[in-house]
Short mmCIF file of C-alpha atoms in Angstrom, two decimals:
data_model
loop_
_atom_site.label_atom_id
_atom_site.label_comp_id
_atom_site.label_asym_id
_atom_site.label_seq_id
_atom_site.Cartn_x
_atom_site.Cartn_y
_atom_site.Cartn_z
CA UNK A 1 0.00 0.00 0.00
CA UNK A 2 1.31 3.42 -1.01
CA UNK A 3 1.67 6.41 1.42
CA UNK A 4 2.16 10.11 1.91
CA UNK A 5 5.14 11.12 0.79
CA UNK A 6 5.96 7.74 -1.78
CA UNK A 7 7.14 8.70 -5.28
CA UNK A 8 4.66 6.58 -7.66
CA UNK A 9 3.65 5.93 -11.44
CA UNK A 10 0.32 6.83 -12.55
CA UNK A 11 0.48 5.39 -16.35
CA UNK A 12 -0.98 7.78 -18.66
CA UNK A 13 -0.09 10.68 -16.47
CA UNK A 14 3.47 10.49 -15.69
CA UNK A 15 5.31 10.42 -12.22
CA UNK A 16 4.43 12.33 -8.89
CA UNK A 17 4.40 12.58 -5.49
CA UNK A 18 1.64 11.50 -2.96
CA UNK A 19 1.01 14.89 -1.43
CA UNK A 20 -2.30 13.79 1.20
CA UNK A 21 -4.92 11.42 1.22
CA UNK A 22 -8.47 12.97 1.04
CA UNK A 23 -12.04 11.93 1.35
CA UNK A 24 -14.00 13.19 -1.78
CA UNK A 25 -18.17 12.61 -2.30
CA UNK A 26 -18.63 12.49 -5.89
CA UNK A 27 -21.25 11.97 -7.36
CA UNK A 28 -23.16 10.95 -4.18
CA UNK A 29 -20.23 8.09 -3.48
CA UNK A 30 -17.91 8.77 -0.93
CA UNK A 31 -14.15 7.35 -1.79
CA UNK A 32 -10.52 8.00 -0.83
CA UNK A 33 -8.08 9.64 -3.10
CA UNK A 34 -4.67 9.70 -3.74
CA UNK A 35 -3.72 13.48 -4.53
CA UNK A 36 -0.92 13.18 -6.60
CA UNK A 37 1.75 16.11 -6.80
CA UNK A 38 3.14 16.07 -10.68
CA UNK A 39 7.36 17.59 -10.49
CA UNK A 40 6.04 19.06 -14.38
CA UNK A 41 3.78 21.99 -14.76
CA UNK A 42 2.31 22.03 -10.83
CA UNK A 43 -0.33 19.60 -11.90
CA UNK A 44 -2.19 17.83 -9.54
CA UNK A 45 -4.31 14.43 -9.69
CA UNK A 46 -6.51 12.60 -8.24
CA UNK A 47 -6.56 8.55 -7.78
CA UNK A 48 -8.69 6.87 -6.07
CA UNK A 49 -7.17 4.17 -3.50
CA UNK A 50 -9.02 1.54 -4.00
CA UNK A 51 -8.18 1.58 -7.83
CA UNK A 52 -4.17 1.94 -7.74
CA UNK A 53 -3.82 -1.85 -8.29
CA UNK A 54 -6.27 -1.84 -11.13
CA UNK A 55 -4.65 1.10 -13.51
CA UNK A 56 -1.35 -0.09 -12.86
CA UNK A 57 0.14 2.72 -10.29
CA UNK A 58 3.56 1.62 -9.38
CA UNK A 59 6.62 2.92 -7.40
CA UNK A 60 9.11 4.97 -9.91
CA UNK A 61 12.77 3.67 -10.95
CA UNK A 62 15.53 2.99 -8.63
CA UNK A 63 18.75 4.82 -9.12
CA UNK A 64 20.67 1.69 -10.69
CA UNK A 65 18.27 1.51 -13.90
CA UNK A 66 18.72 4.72 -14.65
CA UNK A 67 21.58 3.36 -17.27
CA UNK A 68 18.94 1.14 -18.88
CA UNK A 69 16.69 3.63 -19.96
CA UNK A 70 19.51 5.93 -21.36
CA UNK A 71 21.07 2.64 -23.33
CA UNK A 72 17.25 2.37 -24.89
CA UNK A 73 17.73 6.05 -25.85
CA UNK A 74 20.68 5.74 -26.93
CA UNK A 75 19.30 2.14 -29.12
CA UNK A 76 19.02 2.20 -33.00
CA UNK A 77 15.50 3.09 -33.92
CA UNK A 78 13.16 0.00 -34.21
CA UNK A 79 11.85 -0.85 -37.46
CA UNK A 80 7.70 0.50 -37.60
CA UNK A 81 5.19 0.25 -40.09
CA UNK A 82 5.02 3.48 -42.51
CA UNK A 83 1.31 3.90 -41.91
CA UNK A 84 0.72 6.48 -39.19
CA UNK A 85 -2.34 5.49 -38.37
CA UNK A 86 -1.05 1.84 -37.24
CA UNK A 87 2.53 2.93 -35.90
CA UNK A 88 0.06 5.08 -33.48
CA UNK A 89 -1.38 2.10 -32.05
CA UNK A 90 1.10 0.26 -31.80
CA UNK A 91 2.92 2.96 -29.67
CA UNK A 92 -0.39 3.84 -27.94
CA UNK A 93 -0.29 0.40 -26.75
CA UNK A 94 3.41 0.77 -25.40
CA UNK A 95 2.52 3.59 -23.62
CA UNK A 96 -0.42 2.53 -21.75
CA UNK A 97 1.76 0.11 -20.41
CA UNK A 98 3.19 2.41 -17.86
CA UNK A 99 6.50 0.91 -18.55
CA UNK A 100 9.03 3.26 -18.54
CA UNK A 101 11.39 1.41 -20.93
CA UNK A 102 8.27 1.08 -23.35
CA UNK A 103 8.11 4.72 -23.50
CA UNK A 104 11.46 5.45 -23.82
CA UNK A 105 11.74 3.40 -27.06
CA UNK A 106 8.52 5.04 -28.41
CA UNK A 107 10.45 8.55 -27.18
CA UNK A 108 13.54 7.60 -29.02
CA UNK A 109 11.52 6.25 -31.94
CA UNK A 110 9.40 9.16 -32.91
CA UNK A 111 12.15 11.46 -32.24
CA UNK A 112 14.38 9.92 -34.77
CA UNK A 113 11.53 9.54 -37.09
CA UNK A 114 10.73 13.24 -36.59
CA UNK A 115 14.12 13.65 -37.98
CA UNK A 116 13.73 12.13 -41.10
CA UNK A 117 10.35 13.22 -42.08
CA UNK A 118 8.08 15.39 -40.47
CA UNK A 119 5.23 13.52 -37.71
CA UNK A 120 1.60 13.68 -38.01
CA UNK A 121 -0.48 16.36 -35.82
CA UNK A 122 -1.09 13.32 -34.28
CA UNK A 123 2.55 11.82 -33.53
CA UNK A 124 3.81 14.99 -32.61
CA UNK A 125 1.36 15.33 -29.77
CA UNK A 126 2.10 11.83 -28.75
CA UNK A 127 5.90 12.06 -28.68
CA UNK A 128 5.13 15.08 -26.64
CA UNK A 129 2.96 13.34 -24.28
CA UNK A 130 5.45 10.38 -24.10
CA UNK A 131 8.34 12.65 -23.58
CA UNK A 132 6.60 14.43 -20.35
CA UNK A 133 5.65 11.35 -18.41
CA UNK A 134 9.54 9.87 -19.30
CA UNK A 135 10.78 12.95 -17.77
CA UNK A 136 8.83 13.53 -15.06
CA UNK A 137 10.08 9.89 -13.57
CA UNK A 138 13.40 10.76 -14.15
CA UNK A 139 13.39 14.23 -12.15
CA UNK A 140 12.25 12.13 -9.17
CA UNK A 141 15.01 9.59 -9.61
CA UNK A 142 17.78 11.68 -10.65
CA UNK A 143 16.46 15.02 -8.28
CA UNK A 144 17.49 16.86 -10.92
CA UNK A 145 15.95 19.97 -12.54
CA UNK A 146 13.22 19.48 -15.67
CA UNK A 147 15.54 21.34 -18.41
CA UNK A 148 19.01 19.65 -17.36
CA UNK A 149 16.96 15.50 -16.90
CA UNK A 150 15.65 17.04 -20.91
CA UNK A 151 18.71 18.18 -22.14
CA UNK A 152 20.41 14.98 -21.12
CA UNK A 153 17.10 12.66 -22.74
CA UNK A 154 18.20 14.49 -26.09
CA UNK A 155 21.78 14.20 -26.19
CA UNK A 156 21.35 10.55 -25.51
CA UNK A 157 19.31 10.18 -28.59
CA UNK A 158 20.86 12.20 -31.26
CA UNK A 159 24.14 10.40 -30.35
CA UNK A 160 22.36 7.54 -32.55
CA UNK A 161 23.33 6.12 -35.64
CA UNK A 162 20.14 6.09 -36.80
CA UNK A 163 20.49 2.50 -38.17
CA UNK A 164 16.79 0.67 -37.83
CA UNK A 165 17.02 -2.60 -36.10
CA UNK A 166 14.15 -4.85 -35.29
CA UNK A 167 12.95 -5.87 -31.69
CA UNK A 168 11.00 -8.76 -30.99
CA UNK A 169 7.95 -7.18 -30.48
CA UNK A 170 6.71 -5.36 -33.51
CA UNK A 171 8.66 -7.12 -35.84
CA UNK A 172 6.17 -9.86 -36.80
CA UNK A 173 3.28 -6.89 -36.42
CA UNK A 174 5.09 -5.03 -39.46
CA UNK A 175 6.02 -7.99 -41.39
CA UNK A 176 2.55 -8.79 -41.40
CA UNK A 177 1.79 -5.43 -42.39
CA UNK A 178 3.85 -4.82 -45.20
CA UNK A 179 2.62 -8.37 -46.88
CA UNK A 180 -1.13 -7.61 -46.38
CA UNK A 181 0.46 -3.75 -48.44
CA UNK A 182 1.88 -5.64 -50.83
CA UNK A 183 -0.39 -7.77 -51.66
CA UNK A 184 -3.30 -4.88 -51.77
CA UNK A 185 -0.89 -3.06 -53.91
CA UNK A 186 -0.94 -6.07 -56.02
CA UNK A 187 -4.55 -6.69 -56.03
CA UNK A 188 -4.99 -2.95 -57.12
CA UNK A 189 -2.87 -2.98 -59.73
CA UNK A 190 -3.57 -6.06 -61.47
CA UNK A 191 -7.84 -4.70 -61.22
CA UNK A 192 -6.05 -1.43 -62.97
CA UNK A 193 -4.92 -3.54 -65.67
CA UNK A 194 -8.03 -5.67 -66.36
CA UNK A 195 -9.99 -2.14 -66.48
CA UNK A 196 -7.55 -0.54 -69.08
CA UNK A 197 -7.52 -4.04 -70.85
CA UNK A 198 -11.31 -3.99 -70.79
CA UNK A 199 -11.21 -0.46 -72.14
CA UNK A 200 -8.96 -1.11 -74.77
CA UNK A 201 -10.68 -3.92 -76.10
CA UNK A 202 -13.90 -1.70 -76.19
CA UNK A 203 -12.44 0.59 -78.27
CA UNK A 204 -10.77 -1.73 -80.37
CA UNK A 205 -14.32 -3.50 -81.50
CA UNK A 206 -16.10 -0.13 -81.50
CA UNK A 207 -13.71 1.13 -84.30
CA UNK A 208 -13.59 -2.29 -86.03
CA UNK A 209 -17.83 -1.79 -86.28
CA UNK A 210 -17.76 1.78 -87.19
CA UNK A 211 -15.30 0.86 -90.25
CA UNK A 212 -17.86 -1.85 -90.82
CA UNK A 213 -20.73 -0.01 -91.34
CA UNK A 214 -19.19 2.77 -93.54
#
């Protein structure tokens, strides 16, 4: 059970504080929350106790694994699928996780993608997103200031090779997803044939008839 005072995870959110323990009515139901202190922006939030277990709230880092997440930062970009729409998902997923060495790959991922062509609305907003809550656990591990825990998150990534490697988990998701393209891409072109064939044809017989009849 957490306390006053313990530095915890609240996926989705980022990394905070436990700053009191209050007694809300809402909506007619009386429960205990969690009032969460965020080190980024002043932000405050509210979790209910009896739900911590449930939405995954967990204690931050220790000290020691701090190397691990900068050795995933400083990791060649994973290979992703070139549709947006299903490389968000798939990095949605990661994040929901809560898993800070999930969201450090998506972190490193997007920012390296940035790099070479510019992100959705979409992406952007996520990497954003991503980037805050990986930051605001490593101010309350490191006790370091915001800008100097940032600066250091970017200079571990641009130190990159930017070489795409492929992990595990993804890589049968976009092998998948490049055959099912491929095969579309197929399927479209070979319909695009038969249609100009078709046309062809049709013209072929309706000048053949016209010379007929004069």
């Amino acid at each position: 059970m957490f306390k006053i005072g313990d530095k915890i995870v609240y996926p989705m959110h980022g990394a905070g504080v436990i700053e009191k323990l209050e007694t809300k009515e809402i909506l007619g139901e009386k429960r205990e929350y969690f009032i969460i202190k965020m080190p980024i922006g002043d932000m405050k939030v509210m979790v209910p106790v009896s739900n911590v277990d449930e939405v995954g709230v967990r204690e931050i880092i220790s000290q020691e694994e701090i190397e691990d997440i900068m050795s995933i930062l400083r990791g060649h970009k994973t290979k992703m699928p070139q549709n947006w729409n299903r490389r968000y998902r798939i990095n949605m997923d990661r994040i929901k996780t809560g898993d800070i060495h999930e969201i450090a790959s998506v972190v490193r991922n997007l920012t390296l993608l940035d790099k070479e062509k510019s992100l959705s609305t979409g992406e952007r907003k996520m990497l954003s997103n991503a980037k805050q809550m990986l930051l605001s656990e490593l101010v309350l591990v490191t006790d370091q200031e915001y800008e100097d825990v940032e600066e250091l998150v970017d200079k571990e990534i641009m130190e990159n090779e930017d070489v795409v490697e492929d992990e595990e988990d993804g890589e049968e998701i976009v092998e998948t997803e490049e055959k099912t393209e491929e095969k579309t891409e197929e399927k479209t072109e070979e319909k695009t044939e038969e249609k100009t064939e078709e046309k062809t044809e049709e013209k072929t017989e309706e000048k053949t008839e016209e010379k007929i009849v004069e």
